[in-house]
Coordinates of C-alpha atoms in Angstrom, one line a residue:
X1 CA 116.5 92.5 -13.0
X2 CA 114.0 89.5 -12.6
X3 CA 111.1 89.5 -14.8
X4 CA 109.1 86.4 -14.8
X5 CA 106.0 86.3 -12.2
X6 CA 106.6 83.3 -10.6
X7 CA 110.7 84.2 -9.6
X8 CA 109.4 87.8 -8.2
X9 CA 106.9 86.4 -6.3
X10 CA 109.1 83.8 -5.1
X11 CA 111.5 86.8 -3.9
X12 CA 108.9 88.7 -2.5
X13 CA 108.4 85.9 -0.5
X14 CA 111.3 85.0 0.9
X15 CA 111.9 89.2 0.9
X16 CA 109.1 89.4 3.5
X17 CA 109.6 86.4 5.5
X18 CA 114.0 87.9 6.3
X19 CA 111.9 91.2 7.1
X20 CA 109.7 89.1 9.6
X21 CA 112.6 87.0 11.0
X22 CA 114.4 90.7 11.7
X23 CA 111.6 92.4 13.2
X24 CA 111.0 89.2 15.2
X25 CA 114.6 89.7 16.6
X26 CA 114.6 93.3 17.2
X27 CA 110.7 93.6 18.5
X28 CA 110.0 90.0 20.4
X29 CA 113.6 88.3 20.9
X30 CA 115.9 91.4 22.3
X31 CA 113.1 92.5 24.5
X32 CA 112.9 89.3 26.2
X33 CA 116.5 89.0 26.8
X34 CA 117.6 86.9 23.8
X35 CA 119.8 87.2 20.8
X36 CA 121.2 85.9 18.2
X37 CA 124.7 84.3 19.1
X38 CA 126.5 85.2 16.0
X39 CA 125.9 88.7 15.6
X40 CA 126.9 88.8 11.9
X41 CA 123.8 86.8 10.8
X42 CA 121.7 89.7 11.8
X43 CA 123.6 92.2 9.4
X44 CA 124.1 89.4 6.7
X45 CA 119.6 89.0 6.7
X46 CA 120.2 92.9 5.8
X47 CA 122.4 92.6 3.2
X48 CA 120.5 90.1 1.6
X49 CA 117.3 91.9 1.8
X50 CA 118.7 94.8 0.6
X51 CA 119.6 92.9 -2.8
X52 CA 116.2 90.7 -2.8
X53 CA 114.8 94.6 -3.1
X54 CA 117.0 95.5 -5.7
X55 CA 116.7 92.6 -7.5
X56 CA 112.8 92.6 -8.0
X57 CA 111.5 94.4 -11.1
X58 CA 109.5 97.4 -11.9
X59 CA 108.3 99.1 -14.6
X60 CA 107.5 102.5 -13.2
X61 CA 110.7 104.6 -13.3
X62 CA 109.8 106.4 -10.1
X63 CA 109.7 103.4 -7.7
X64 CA 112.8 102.0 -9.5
X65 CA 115.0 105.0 -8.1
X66 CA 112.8 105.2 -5.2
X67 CA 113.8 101.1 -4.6
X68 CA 117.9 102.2 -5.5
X69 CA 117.8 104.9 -3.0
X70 CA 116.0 103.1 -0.4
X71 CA 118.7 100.3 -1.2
X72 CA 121.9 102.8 -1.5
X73 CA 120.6 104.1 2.5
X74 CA 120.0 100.9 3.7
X75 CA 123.5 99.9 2.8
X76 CA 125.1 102.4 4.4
X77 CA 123.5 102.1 7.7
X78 CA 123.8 98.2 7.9
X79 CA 127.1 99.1 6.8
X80 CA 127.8 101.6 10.0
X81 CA 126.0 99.3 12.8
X82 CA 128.0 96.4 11.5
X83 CA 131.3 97.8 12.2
X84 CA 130.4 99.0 15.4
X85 CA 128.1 96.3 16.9
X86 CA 129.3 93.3 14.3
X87 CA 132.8 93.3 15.9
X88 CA 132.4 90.8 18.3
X89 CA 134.8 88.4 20.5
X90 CA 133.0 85.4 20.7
X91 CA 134.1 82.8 23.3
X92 CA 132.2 79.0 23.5
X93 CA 133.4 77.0 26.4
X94 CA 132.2 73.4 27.4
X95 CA 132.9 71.5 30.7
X96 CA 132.6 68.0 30.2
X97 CA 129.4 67.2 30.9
X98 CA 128.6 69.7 27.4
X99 CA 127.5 72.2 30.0
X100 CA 128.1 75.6 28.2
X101 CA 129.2 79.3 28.6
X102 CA 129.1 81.6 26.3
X103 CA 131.2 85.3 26.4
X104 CA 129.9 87.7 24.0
X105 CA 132.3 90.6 24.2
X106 CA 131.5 94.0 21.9
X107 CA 135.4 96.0 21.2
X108 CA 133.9 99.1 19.6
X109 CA 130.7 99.4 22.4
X110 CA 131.0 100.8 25.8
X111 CA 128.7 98.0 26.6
X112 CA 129.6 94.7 29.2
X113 CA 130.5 92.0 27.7
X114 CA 127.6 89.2 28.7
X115 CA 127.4 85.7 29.2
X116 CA 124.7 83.3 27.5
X117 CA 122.8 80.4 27.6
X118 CA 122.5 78.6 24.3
X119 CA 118.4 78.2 22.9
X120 CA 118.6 76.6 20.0
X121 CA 120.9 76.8 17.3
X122 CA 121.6 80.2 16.9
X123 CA 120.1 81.8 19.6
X124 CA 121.2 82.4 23.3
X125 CA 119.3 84.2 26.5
X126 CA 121.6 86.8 28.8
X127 CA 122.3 84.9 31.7
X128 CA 124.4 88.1 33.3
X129 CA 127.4 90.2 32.6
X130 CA 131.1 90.5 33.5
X131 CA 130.4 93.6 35.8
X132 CA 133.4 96.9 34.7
X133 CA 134.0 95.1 31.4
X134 CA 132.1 97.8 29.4
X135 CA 135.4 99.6 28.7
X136 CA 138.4 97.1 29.2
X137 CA 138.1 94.6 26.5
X138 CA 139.7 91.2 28.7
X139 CA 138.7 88.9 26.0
X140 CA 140.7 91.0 23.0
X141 CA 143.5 91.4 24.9
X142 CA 143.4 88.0 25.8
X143 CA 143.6 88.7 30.5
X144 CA 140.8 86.0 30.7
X145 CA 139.9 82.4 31.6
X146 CA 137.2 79.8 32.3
X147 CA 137.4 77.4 34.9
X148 CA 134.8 74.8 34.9
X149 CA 134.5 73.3 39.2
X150 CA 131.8 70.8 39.7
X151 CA 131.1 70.3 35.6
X152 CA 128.0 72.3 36.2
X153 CA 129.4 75.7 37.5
X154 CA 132.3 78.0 35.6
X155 CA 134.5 80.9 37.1
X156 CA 135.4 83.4 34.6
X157 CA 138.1 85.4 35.7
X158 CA 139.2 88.5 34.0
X159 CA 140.7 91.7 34.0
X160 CA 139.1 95.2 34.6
X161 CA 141.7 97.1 34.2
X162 CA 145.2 97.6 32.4
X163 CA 146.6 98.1 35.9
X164 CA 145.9 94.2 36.5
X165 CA 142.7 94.4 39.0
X166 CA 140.8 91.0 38.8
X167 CA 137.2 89.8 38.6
X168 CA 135.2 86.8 38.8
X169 CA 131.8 85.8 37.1
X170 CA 130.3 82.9 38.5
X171 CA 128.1 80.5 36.2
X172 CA 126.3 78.2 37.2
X173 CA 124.3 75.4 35.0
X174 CA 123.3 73.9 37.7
X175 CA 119.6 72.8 38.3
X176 CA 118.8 73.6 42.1
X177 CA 115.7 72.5 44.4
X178 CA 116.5 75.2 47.1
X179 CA 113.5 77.2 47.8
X180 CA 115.3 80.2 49.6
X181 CA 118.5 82.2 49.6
X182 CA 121.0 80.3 51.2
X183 CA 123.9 81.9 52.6
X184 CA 127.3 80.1 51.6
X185 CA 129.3 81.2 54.6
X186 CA 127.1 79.7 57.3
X187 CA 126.8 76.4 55.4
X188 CA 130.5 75.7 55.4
X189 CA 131.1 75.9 59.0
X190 CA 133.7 74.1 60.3
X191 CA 137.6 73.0 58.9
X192 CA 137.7 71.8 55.8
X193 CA 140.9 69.9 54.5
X194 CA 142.6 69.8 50.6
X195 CA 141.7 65.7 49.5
X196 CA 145.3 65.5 48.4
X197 CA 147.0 67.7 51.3
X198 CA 145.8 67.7 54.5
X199 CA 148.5 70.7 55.7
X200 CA 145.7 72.8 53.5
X201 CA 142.3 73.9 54.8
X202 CA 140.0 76.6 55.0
X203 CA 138.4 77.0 58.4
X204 CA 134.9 79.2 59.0
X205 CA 134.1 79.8 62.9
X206 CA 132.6 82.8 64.6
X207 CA 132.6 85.1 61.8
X208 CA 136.4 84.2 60.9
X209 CA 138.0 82.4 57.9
X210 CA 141.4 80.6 58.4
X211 CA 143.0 80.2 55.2
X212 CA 145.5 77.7 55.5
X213 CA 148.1 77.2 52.3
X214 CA 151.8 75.5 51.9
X215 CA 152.6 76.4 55.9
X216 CA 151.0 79.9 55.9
X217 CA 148.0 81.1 57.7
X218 CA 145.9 83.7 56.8
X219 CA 143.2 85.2 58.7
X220 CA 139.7 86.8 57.3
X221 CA 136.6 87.7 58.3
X222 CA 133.1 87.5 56.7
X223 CA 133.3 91.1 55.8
X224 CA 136.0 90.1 53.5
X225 CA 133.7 87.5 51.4
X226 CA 131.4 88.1 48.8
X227 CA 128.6 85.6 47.8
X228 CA 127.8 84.9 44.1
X229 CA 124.2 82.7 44.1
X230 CA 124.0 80.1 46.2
X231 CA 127.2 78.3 45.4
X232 CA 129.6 80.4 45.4
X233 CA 131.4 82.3 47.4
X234 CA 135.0 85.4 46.8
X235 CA 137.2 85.7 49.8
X236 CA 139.1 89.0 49.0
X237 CA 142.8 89.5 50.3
X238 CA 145.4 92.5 50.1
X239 CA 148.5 92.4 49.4
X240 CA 149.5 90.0 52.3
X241 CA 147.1 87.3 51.6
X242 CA 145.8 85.9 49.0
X243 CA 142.0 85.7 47.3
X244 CA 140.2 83.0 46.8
X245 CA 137.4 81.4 45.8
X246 CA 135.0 78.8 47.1
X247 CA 132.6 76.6 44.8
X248 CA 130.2 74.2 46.6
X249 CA 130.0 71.0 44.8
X250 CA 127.1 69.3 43.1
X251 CA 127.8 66.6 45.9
X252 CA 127.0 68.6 48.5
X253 CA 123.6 68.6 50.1
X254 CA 122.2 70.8 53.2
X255 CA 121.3 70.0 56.2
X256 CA 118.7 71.0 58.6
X257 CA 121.0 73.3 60.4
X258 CA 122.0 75.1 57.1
X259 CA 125.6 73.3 56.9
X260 CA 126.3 71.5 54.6
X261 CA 126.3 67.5 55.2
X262 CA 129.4 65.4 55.5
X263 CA 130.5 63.9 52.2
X264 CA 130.0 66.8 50.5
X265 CA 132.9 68.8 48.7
X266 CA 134.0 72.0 48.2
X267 CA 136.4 73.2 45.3
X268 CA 138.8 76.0 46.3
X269 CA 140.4 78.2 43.5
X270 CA 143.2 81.1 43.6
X271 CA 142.4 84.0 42.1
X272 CA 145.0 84.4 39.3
X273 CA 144.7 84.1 35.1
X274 CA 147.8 81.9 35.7
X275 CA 147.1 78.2 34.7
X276 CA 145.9 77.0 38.1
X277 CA 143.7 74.4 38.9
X278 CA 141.4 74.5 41.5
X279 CA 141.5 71.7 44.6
X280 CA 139.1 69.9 46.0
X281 CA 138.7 70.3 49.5
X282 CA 136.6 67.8 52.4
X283 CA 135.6 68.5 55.8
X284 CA 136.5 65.4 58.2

């Protein structure tokens, strides 16, 4: 026990500024859609609250024991929430522009694993979720993977079931100046050919897709796409053709018509956890 004046006041201090900090978190920072990245700094400001109490003296037998108790059942509860909401994947990835994602996935909670956006050191704001994550865990069992397309936007494509059904989450760090919705399908009207492979394209016209890829054709319609923001956009196949993504490039700009202006670019993406790039794709 700590006896001199000046040490207990000093860990009273520092006793009531953790307690602060924590109700900070719980009371102003969750609320608002932030946490704290690392979730076991949280319980570790418990832990070391719970011994600053311990630690400061008293001379009244009564609150001594009361202090021990209050101590022993704070233990075991930060003890409980730890293992259940401390055990946490934790995936940082970073294009090369230093844009960053950040997966937060919980094993031992039915809860979706999110994605954040770093503010400050140590804490990050929910940017979304990896919708039917809650109970397969694609990060633990390691069904996952992060594509960065355009530096600035990130596909994370994962499992959502043990049966193999895939997802994507689209990120985007990408500052925009559109004032309205725009729709992705309408903007890339017209053929649009693989830089590297002109046999590739992806054709939109009258409410049809054209998915051209190494001498196959396969034909969509817009009921088969999905949009995800204003830059993305899911194409969803069957078992005779293939899905696919399409990612419109910081280079592109809008036009008046709502297309999107020559010399812009387009990055189209298979929708697989096998290690496959992405291509870029021009319209001519």
């Amino acid at each position: 026990m700590m006896k001199s004046k000046k040490v207990i006041f000093m860990l009273a201090t520092l006793l009531v500024l953790l307690v602060i900090f924590q109700v900070l978190v719980l009371g102003v920072a969750t609320p608002k859609g932030y946490q704290l990245i690392y979730s076991w700094i949280f319980f570790a400001i418990n832990y070391l609250i719970i011994i600053l109490l311990c630690m400061i003296y008293t001379k009244n037998s009564f609150l001594k024991w009361s202090k021990w108790l209050i101590g022993l059942i704070l233990f075991v509860a930060n003890t409980t929430f730890f293992f259940y909401m401390g055990d946490v994947n934790l995936v940082v990835s970073k294009s090369q522009d230093q844009n960053e994602v950040i997966l937060k996935e919980f094993n031992k909670m039915n809860t979706e694993t999110v994605h954040l956006k770093r503010r400050g050191i140590i804490f990050g704001r929910e940017t979304g979720s990896l919708m039917g994550s809650s109970s397969y865990k694609a990060i633990e069992e390691e069904t996952y993977k992060i594509d960065w397309v355009s530096e600035d936007v990130a596909i994370v494509t994962y499992k959502v079931s043990e049966q193999g059904n895939l997802q994507q989450e689209f990120i985007s760090r990408r500052s925009s100046t559109y004032s309205s919705y725009q729709y992705v399908a309408v903007g890339l009207m017209g053929r649009w050919y693989q830089k590297d492979n002109s046999d590739n394209y992806v054709q939109f016209d009258q409410g049809e897709i054209v998915y051209a890829k190494e001498g196959q054709l396969y034909y969509y319609t817009y009921e088969d796409t999905v949009q995800h923001g204003i830059f993305s956009i899911v194409v969803n196949g069957d078992d005779n053709k293939p899905s696919f993504s399409i990612v419109i490039n910081a280079d592109a700009s809008y036009d008046e018509d709502g297309l999107i202006k020559k010399g812009g670019t387009i990055t189209v993406s298979p929708i697989t956890l096998d290690n496959i790039d992405g291509n870029i794709y021009e319209r001519k």
